[in-house]
Each structure stands twice: as structure tokens, then as C-alpha cells.
PDB file of C-alpha atoms in Angstrom:
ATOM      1  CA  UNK V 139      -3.016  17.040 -25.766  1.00  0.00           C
ATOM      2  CA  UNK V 140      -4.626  16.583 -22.177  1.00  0.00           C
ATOM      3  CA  UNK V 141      -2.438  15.537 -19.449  1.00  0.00           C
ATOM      4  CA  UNK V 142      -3.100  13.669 -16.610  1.00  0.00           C
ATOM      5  CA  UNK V 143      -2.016  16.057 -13.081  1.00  0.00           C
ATOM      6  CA  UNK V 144      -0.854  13.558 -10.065  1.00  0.00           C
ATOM      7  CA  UNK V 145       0.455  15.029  -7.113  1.00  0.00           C
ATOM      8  CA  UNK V 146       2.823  12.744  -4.786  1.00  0.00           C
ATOM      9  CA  UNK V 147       4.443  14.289  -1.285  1.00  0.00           C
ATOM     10  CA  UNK V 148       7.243  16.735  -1.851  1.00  0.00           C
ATOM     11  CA  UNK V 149       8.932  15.142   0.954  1.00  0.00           C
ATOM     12  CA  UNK V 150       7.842  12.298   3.470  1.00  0.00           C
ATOM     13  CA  UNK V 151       7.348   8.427   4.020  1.00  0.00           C
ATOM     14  CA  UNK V 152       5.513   8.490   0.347  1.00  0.00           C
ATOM     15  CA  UNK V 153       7.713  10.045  -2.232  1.00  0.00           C
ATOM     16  CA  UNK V 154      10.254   7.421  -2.532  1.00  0.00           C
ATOM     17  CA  UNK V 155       8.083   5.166  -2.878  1.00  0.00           C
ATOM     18  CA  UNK V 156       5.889   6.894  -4.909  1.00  0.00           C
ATOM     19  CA  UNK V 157       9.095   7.627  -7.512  1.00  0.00           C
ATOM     20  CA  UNK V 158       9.734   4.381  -7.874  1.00  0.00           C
ATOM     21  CA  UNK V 159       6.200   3.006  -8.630  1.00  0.00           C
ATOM     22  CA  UNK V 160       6.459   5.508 -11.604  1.00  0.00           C
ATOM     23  CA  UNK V 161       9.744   4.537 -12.578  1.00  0.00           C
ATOM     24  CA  UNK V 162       8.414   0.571 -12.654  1.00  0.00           C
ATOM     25  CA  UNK V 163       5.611   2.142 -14.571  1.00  0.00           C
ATOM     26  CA  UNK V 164       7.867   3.017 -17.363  1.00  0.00           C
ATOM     27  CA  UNK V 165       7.237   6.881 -16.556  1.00  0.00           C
ATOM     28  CA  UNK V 166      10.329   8.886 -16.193  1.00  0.00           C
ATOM     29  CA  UNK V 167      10.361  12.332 -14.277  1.00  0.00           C
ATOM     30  CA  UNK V 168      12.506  15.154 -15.630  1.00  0.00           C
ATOM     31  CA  UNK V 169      14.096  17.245 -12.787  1.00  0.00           C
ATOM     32  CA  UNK V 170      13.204  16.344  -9.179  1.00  0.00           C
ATOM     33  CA  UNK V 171      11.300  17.654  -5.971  1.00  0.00           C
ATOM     34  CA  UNK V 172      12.874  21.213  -5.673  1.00  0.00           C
ATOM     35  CA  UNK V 173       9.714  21.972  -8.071  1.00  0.00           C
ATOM     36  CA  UNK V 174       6.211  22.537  -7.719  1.00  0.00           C
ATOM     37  CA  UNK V 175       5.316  20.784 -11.177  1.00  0.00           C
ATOM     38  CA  UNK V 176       7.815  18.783 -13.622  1.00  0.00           C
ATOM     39  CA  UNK V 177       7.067  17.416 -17.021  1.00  0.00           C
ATOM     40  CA  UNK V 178       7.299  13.882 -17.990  1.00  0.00           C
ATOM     41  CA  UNK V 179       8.416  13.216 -21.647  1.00  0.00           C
ATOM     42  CA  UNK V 180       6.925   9.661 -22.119  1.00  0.00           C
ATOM     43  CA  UNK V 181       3.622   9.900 -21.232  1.00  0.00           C
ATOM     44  CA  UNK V 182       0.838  12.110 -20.992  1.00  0.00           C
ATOM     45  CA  UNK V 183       1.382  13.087 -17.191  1.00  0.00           C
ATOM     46  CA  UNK V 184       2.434  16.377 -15.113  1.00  0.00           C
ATOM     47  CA  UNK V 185       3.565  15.482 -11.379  1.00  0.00           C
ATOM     48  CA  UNK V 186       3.151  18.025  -8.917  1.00  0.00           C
ATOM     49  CA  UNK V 187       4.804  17.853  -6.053  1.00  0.00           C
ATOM     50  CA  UNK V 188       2.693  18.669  -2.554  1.00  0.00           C
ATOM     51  CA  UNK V 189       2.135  19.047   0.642  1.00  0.00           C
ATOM     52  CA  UNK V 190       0.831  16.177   2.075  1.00  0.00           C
ATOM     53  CA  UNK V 191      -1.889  17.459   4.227  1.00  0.00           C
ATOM     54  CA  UNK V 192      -2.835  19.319   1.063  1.00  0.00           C
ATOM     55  CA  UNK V 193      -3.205  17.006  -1.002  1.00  0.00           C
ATOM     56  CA  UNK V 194      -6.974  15.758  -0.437  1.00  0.00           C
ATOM     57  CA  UNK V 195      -8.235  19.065  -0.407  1.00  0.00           C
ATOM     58  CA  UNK V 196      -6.360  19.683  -4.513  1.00  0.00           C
ATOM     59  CA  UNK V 197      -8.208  16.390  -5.092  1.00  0.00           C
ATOM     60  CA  UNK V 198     -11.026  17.818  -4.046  1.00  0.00           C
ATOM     61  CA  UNK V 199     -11.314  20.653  -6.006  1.00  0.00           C
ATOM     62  CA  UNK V 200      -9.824  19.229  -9.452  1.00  0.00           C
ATOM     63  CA  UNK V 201      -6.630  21.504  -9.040  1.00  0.00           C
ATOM     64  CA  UNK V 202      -5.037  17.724  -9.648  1.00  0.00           C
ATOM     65  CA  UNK V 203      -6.311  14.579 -11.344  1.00  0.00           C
ATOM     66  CA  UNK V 204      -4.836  12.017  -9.035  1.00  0.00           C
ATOM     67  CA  UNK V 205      -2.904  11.139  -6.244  1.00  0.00           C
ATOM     68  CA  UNK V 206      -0.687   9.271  -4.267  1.00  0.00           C
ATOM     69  CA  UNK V 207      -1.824   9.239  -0.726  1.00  0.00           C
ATOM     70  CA  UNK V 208      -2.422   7.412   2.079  1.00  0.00           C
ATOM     71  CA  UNK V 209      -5.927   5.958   3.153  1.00  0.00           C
ATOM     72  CA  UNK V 210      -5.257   7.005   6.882  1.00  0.00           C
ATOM     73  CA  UNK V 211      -5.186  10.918   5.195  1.00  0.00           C
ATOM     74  CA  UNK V 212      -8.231  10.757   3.290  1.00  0.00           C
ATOM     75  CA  UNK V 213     -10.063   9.092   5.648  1.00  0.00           C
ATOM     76  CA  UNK V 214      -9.203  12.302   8.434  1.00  0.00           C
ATOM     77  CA  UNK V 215      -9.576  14.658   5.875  1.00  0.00           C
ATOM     78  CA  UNK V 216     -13.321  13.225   4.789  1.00  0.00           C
ATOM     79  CA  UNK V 217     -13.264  14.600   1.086  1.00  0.00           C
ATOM     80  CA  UNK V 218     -15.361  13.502  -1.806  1.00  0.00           C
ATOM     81  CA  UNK V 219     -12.076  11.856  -3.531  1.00  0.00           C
ATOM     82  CA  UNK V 220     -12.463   8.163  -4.811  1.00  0.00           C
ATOM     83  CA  UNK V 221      -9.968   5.394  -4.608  1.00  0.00           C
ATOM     84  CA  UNK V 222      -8.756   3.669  -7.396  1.00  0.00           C
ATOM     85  CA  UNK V 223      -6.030   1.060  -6.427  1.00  0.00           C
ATOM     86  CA  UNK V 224      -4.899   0.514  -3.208  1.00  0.00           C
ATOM     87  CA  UNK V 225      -0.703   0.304  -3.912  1.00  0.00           C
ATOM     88  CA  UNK V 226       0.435  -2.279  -0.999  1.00  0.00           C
ATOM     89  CA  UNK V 227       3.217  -0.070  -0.376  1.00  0.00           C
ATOM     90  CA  UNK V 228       3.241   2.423   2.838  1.00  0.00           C
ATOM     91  CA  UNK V 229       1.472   0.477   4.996  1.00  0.00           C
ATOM     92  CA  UNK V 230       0.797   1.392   8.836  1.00  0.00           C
ATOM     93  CA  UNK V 231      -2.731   1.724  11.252  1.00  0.00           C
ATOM     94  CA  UNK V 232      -3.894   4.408  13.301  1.00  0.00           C
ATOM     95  CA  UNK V 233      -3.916   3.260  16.648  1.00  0.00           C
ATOM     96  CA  UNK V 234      -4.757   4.059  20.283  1.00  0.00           C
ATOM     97  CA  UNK V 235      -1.694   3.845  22.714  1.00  0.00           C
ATOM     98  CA  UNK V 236      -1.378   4.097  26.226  1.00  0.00           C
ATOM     99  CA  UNK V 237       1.142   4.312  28.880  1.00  0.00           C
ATOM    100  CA  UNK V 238       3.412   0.925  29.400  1.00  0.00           C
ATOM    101  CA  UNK V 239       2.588   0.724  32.723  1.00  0.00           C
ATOM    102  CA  UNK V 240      -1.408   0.878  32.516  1.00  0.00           C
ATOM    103  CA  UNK V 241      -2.609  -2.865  32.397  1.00  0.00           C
ATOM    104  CA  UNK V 242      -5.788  -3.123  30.184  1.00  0.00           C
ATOM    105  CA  UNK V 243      -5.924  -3.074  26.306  1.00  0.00           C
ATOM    106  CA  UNK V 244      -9.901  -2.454  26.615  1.00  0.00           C
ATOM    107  CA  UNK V 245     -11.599   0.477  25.138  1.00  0.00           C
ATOM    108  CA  UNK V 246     -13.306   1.620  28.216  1.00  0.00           C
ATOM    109  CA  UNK V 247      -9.825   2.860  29.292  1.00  0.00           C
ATOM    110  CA  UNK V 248     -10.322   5.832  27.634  1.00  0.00           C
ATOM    111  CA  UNK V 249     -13.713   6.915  28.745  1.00  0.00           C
ATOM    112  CA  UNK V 250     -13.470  10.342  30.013  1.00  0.00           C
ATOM    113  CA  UNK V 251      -9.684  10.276  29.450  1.00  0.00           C
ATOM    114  CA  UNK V 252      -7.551  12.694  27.878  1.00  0.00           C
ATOM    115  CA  UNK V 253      -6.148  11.818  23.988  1.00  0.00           C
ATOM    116  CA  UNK V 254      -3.511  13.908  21.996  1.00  0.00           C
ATOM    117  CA  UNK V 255      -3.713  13.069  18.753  1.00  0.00           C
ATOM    118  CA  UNK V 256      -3.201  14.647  14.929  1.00  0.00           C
ATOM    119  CA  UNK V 257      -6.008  13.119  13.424  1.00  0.00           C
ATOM    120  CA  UNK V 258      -9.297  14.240  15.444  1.00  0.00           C
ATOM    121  CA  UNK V 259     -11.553  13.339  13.026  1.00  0.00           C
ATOM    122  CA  UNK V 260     -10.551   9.636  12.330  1.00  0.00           C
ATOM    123  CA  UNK V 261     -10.487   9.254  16.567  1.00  0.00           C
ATOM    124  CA  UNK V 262     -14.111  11.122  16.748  1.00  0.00           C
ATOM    125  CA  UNK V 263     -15.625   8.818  14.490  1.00  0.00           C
ATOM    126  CA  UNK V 264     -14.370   5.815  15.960  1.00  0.00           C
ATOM    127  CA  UNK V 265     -15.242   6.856  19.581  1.00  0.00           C
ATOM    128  CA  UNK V 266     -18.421   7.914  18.968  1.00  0.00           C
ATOM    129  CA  UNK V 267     -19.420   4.484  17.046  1.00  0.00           C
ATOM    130  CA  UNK V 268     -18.053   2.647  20.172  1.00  0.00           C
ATOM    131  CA  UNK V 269     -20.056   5.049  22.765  1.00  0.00           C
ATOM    132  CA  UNK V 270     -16.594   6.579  24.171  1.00  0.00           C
ATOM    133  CA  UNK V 271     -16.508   9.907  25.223  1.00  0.00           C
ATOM    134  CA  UNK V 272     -13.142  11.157  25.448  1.00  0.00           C
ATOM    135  CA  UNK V 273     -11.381  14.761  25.588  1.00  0.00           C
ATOM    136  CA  UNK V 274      -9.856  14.811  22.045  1.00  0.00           C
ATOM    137  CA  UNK V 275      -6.710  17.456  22.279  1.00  0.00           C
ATOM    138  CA  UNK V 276      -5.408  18.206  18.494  1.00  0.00           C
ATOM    139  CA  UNK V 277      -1.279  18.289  18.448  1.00  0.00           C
ATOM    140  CA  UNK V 278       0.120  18.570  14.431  1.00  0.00           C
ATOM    141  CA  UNK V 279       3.833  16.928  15.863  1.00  0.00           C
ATOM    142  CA  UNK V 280       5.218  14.546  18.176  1.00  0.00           C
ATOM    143  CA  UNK V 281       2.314  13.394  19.977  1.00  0.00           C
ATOM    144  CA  UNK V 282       4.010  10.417  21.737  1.00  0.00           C
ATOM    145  CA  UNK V 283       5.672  12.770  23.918  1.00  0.00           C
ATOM    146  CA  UNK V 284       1.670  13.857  24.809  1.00  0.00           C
ATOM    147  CA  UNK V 285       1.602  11.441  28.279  1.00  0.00           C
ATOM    148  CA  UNK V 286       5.083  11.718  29.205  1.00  0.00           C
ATOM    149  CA  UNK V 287       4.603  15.441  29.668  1.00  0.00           C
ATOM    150  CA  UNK V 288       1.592  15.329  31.366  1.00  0.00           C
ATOM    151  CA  UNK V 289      -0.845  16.699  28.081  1.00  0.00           C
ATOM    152  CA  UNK V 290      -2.625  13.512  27.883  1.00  0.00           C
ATOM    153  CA  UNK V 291      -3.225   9.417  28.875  1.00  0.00           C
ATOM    154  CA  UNK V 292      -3.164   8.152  25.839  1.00  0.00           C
ATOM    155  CA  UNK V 293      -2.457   8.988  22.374  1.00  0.00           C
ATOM    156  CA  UNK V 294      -3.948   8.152  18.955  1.00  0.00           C
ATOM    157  CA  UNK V 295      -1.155   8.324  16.199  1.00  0.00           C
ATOM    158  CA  UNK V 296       0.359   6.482  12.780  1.00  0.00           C
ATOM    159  CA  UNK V 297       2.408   2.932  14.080  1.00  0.00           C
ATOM    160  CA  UNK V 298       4.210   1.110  11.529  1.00  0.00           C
ATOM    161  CA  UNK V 299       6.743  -0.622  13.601  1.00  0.00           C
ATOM    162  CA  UNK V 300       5.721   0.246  17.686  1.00  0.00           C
ATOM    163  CA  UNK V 301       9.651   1.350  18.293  1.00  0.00           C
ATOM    164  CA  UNK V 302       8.804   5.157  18.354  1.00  0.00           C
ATOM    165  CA  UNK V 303       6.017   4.034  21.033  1.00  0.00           C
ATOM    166  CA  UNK V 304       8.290   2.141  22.882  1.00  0.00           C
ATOM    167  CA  UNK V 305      11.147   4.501  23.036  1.00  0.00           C
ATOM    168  CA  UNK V 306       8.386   6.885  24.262  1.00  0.00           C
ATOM    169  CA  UNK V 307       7.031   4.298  27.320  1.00  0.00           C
ATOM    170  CA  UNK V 308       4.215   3.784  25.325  1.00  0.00           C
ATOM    171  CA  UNK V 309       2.290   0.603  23.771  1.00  0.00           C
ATOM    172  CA  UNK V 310      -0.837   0.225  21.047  1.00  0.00           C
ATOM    173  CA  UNK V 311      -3.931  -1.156  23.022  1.00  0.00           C
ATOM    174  CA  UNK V 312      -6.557  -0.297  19.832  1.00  0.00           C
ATOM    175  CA  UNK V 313      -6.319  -0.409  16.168  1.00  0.00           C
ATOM    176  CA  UNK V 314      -8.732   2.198  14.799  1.00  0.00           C
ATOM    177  CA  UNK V 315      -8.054   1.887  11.016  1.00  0.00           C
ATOM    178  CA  UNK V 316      -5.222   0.020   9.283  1.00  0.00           C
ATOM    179  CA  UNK V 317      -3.579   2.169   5.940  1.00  0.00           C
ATOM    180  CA  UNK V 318      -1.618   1.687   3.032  1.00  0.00           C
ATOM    181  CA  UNK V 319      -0.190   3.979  -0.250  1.00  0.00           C
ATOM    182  CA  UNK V 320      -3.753   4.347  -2.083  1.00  0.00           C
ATOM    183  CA  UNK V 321      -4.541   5.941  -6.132  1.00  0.00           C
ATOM    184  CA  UNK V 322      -7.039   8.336  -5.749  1.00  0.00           C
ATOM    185  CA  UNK V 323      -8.681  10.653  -8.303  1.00  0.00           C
ATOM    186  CA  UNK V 324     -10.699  13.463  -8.387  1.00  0.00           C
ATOM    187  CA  UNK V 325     -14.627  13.573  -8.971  1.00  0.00           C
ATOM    188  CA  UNK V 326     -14.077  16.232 -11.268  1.00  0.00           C
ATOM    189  CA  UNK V 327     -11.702  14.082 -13.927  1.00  0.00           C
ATOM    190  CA  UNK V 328     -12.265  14.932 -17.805  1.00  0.00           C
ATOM    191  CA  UNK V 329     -13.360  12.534 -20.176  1.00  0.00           C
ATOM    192  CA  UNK V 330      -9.702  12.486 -21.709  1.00  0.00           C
ATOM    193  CA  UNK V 331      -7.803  12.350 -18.976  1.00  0.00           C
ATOM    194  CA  UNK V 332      -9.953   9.324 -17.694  1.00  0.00           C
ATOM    195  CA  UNK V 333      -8.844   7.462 -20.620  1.00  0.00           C
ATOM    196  CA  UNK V 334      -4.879   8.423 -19.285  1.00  0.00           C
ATOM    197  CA  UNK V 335      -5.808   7.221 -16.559  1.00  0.00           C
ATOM    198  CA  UNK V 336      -7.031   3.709 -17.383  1.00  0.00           C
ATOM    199  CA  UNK V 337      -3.516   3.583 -19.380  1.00  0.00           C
ATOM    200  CA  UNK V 338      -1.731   4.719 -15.874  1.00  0.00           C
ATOM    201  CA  UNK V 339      -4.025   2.340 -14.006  1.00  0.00           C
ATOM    202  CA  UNK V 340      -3.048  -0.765 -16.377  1.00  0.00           C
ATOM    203  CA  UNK V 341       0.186  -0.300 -15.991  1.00  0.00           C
ATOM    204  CA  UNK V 342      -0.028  -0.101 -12.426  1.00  0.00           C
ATOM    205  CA  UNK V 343      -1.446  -3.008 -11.654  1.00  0.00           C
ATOM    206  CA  UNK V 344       0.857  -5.150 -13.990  1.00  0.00           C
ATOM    207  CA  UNK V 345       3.682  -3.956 -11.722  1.00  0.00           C
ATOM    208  CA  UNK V 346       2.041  -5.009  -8.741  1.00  0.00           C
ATOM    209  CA  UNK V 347       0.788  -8.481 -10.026  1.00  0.00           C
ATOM    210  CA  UNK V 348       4.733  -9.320 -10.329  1.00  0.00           C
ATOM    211  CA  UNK V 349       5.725  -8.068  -7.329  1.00  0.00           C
ATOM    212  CA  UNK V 350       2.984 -10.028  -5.578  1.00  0.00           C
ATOM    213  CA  UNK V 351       3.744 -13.274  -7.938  1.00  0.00           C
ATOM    214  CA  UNK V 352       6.723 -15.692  -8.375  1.00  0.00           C
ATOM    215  CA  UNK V 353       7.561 -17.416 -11.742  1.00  0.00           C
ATOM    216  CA  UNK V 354       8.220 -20.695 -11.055  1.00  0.00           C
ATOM    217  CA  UNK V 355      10.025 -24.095 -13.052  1.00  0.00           C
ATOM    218  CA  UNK V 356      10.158 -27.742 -11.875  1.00  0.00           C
ATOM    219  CA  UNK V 357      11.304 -30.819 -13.369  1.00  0.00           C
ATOM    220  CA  UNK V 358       8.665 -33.604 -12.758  1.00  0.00           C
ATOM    221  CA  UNK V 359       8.258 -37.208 -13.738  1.00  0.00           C
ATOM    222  CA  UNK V 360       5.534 -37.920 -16.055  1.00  0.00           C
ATOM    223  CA  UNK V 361       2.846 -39.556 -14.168  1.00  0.00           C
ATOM    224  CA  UNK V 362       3.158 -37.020 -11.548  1.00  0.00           C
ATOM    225  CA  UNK V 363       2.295 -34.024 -13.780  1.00  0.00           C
ATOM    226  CA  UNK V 364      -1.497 -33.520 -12.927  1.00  0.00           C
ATOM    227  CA  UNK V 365      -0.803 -34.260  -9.356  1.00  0.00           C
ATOM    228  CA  UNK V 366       1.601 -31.142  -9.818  1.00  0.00           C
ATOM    229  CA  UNK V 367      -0.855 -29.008 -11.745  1.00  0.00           C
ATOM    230  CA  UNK V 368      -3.486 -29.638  -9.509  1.00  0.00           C
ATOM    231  CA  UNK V 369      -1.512 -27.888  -7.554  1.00  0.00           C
ATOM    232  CA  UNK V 370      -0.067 -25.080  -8.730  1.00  0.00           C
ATOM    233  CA  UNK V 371      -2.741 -21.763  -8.536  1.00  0.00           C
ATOM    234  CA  UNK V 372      -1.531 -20.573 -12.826  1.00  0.00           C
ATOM    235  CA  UNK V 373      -3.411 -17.976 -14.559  1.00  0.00           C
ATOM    236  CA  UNK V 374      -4.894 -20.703 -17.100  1.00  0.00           C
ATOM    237  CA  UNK V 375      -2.722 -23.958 -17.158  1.00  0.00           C
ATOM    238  CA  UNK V 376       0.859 -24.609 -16.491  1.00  0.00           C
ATOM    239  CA  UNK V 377       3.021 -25.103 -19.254  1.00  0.00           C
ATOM    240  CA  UNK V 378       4.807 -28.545 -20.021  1.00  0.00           C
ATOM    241  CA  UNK V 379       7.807 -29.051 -21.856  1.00  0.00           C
ATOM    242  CA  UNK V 380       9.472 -32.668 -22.375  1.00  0.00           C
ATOM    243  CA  UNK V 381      13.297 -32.888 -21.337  1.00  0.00           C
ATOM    244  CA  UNK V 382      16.035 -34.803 -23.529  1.00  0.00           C
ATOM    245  CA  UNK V 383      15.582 -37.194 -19.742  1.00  0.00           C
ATOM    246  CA  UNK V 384      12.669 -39.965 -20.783  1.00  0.00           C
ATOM    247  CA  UNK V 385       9.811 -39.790 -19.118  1.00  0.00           C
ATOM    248  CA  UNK V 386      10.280 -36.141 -17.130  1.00  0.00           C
ATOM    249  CA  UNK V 387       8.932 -32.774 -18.133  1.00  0.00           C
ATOM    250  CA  UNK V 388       9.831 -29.229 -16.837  1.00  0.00           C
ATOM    251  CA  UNK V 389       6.419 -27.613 -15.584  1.00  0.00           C
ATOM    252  CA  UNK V 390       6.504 -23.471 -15.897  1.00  0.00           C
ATOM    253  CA  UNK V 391       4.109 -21.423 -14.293  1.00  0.00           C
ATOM    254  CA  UNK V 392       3.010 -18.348 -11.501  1.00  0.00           C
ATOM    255  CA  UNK V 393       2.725 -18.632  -7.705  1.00  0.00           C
ATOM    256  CA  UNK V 394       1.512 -16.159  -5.483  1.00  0.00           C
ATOM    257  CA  UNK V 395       4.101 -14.628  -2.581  1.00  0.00           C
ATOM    258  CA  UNK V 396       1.412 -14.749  -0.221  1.00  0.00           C
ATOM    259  CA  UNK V 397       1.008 -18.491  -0.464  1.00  0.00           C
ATOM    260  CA  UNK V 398       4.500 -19.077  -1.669  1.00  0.00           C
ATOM    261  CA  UNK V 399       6.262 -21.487   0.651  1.00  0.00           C
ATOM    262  CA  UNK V 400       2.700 -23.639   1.400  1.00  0.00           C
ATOM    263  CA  UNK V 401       3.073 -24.433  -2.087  1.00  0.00           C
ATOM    264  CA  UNK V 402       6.853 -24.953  -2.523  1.00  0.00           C
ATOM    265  CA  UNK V 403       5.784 -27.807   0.469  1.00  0.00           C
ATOM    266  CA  UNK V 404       2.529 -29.375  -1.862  1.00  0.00           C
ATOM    267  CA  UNK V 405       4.810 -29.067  -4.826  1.00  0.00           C
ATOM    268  CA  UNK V 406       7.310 -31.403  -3.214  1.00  0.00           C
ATOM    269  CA  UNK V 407       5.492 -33.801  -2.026  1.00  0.00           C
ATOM    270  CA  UNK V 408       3.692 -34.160  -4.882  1.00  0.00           C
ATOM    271  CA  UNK V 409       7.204 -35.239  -6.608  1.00  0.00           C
ATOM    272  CA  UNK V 410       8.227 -31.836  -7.954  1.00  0.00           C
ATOM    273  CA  UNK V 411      12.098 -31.649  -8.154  1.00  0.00           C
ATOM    274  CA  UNK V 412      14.579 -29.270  -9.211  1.00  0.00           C
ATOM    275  CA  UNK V 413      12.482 -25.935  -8.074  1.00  0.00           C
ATOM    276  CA  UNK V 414      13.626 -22.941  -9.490  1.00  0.00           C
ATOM    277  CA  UNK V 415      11.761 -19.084  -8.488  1.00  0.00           C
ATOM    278  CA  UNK V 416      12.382 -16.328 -11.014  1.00  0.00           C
ATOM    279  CA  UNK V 417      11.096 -13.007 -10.238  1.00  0.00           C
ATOM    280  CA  UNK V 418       9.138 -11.326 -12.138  1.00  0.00           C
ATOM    281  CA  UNK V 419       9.566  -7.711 -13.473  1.00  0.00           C
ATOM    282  CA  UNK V 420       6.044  -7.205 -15.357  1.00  0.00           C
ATOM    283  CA  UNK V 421       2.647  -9.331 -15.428  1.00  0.00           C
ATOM    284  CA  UNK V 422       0.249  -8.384 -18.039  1.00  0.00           C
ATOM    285  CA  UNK V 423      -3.269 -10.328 -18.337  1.00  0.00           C
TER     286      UNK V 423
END
């Protein structure tokens, strides 16, 4: 029987993260990172354990099926890889930073400057499109420390927080491309294991509708209930269940995190009472 090849980082911001997703998927790894390739028992999957600069380029060539990666590395890497589901997880931007001291946040800054950065490709492409000519020097470590030692005036790096730029005298001016955890697959991928795959992918995305969505019950009076599901954004229609109380109902349904506390607000001033948030561990639809 096929199996489907995904290769997460041996080691890294991603692998974590990457574990877990699998766990919540219901797929349980063997033996852990120490090696290259370990078996999983419950599903038809090998996880290989990589490099991360190396992953696009296995992608690439079909030596694996799938990935977990982030956008900001495929996009510097510029291989023929699709993406499949972007995993919310991960998330940072590629940014240009500059001295604290130097006043402007304008692009122009940088024409004819100096730039250390360790993704020359992403920072060519975006200078080019905005008519900046800059000299681009490539540094795979620590390029924060770049101005401070007199290698460049300004860098172009990874910022999740800002505190390593701060703690360097540096601040972000210039967000070239914002990044998160991505899914991506090969060009090459097998009838077979594309049908693993849409299993994988399905199971993926039920984890992340509950971790984006809120189960939610209320107790309502009567003559408020439309007011209440007019509200609430449900899947198809919230249910309604009387209570041994005459004339109130408790109203179950699903709420989105993004919108979660403008519609705790509608919800109560629409006469909602009692509100009670359960989280949810799986969402299939």
C-alpha cells in the first residue's frame, strides 16, 4: 500500500508545531527526530524529518509528497511546489529594518544602501518591483548584528515579535511579505497518494475549523429567539431546546474566535443570558 512521504523540520520554530498538528490529526509518530524517516502505524504516512532549507528543493523533485513549511521559504526558494492549506500556525513577515536612530520608514531609504539579509531572492524581487536599487549582501546567520558591525544599513530578516530587533538597536520600517506554517505538495504526487492526501487534508482542516470556532449555549426568553438567531453566524441554524422554565429556551450553536467578543456584545443585548463557550476539539462539515 502507497504511503503518503511528508517531511517537517528536524529541528526549528516548525517541528513542534508541526507534531502537534499531527497528533490533533489523529496520526501518531513512532520514535522521534533522531531519525531521518519514522513510520506511522495509523495511517498511510512516512514522516521524514529535514532540513529546513532543504525541504523545497525534496518537494521539488518528488523525493517527498508533502510538507510542512513556511510560505516565507518557498517563496525565497522559488520552486514549482503548490500550496495546499495555509495552517495559521508559525506566523511572522519578512521585513526591512533599519537602525533606531534613522528617522524615515520610507522605501527610498534604502536606495543605493547596503542590506544584509538571508533571503536575497525574496528582497530582489521586492526591490526591483518598487524601482530600488540596493547592494544586497547574503549572510545565512545573525543578520541583525549586520549594521551594528558596520556590514550593512539595514537589514531584511524573519520578525515575529520586533524584540530581537530591538535588543539589536534596530526597528522594521517595511513589510515585504507576511508568512505563516503552509501544506505544500509536490507536482509530481501519484494518483494514490493524492487520494491520502485528501484524507490528510480533511482532517486537517476539521482541526483548524475548531480551533478557529467557539461552541456556544444561551438561555433566552421566547420572543427573543430570532432576534438571537439573527445573530448568531451557525453553520445552518441554531438549535433550540425548551427548558423545564416557561417560556425560555437554551439556543446551541458555533461562533467564530475572530469575531468572538463583537458577538458575545449583540448576543446580550439582544436578551441572551446565561452564556456559556465550550471549546471545541473537532469540526467536521
Amino acid at each position: 500500500m502507497s504511503k503518503l512521504k511528508i517531511a517537517i523540520q528536524k529541528s526549528g520554530r516548525l517541528y513542534e508545531e508541526s507534531l502537534q498538528l499531527l497528533k490533533d490529526c489523529g496520526i501518531f509518530v513512532n520514535n522521534g527526530k533522531d531519525q531521518l524517516k519514522v513510520s506511522v502505524d495509523n495511517f498511510p504516512m512516512e514522516i521524514m524529518y529535514l532540513r529546513n532549507s532543504d525541504i523545497p528543493q525534496y518537494l521539488e523533485d518528488g523525493v517527498v509528497d508533502v510538507a510542512i513549511v513556511g510560505e516565507n521559504l518557498l517563496a525565497e526558494k522559488q520552486k514549482n511546489i503548490q500550496i495546499v492549506e495555509k495552517l495559521g500556525f508559525s506566523k511572522c513577515r519578512v521585513s526591512l529594518a533599519v537602525p533606531k536612530e534613522v528617522e524615515t520608514d520610507d522605501l527610498s531609504y534604502f536606495q543605493g544602501k547596503k542590506i544584509a539579509t538571508s533571503y536575497p531572492n525574496t528582497l530582489k524581487n521586492f526591490l526591483d518591483q518598487k524601482g530600488i536599487t540596493s547592494d544586497i549582501h547574503i549572510i545565512s546567520g545573525s543578520v541583525e548584528i549586520a549594521p551594528n558591525i558596520g556590514l550593512a544599513e539595514g537589514i531584511c530578516d524573519i520578525v515575529s515579535s520586533g524584540s530581537t530587533l530591538f535588543k539589536n538597536g534596530l526597528r522594521e520600517t517595511v513589510t515585504i511579505l507576511k508568512s505563516e506554517a503552509v501544506l505544500a505538495r509536490t507536482s509530481q504526487l501519484e494518483a494514490d497518494k493524492a487520494l491520502i492526501l485528501q484524507k490528510f487534508l480533511f482532517r486537517i482542516q476539521s482541526v483548524l475549523r475548531a480551533k478557529n470556532s467557539k461552541y456556544i449555549l444561551m438561555n433566552v426568553p421566547n420572543e427573543k429567539i430570532s432576534d438571537i438567531a439573527s445573530v448568531l453566524p451557525v453553520l445552518k441554524s441554531p438549535t433550540v431546546i425548551p427548558l423545564a422554565e416557561e417560556g425560555w429556551s437554551s439556543i446551541h450553536s458555533v461562533i467564530d474566535e475572530e469575531r468572538f467578543w463583537e458577538v458575545i456584545d449583540e448576543l446580550k443585548e439582544s436578551g441572551a443570558q446565561d452564556i456559556l463557550i465550550i471549546p471545541i476539539d473537532k469540526m467536521v462539515i
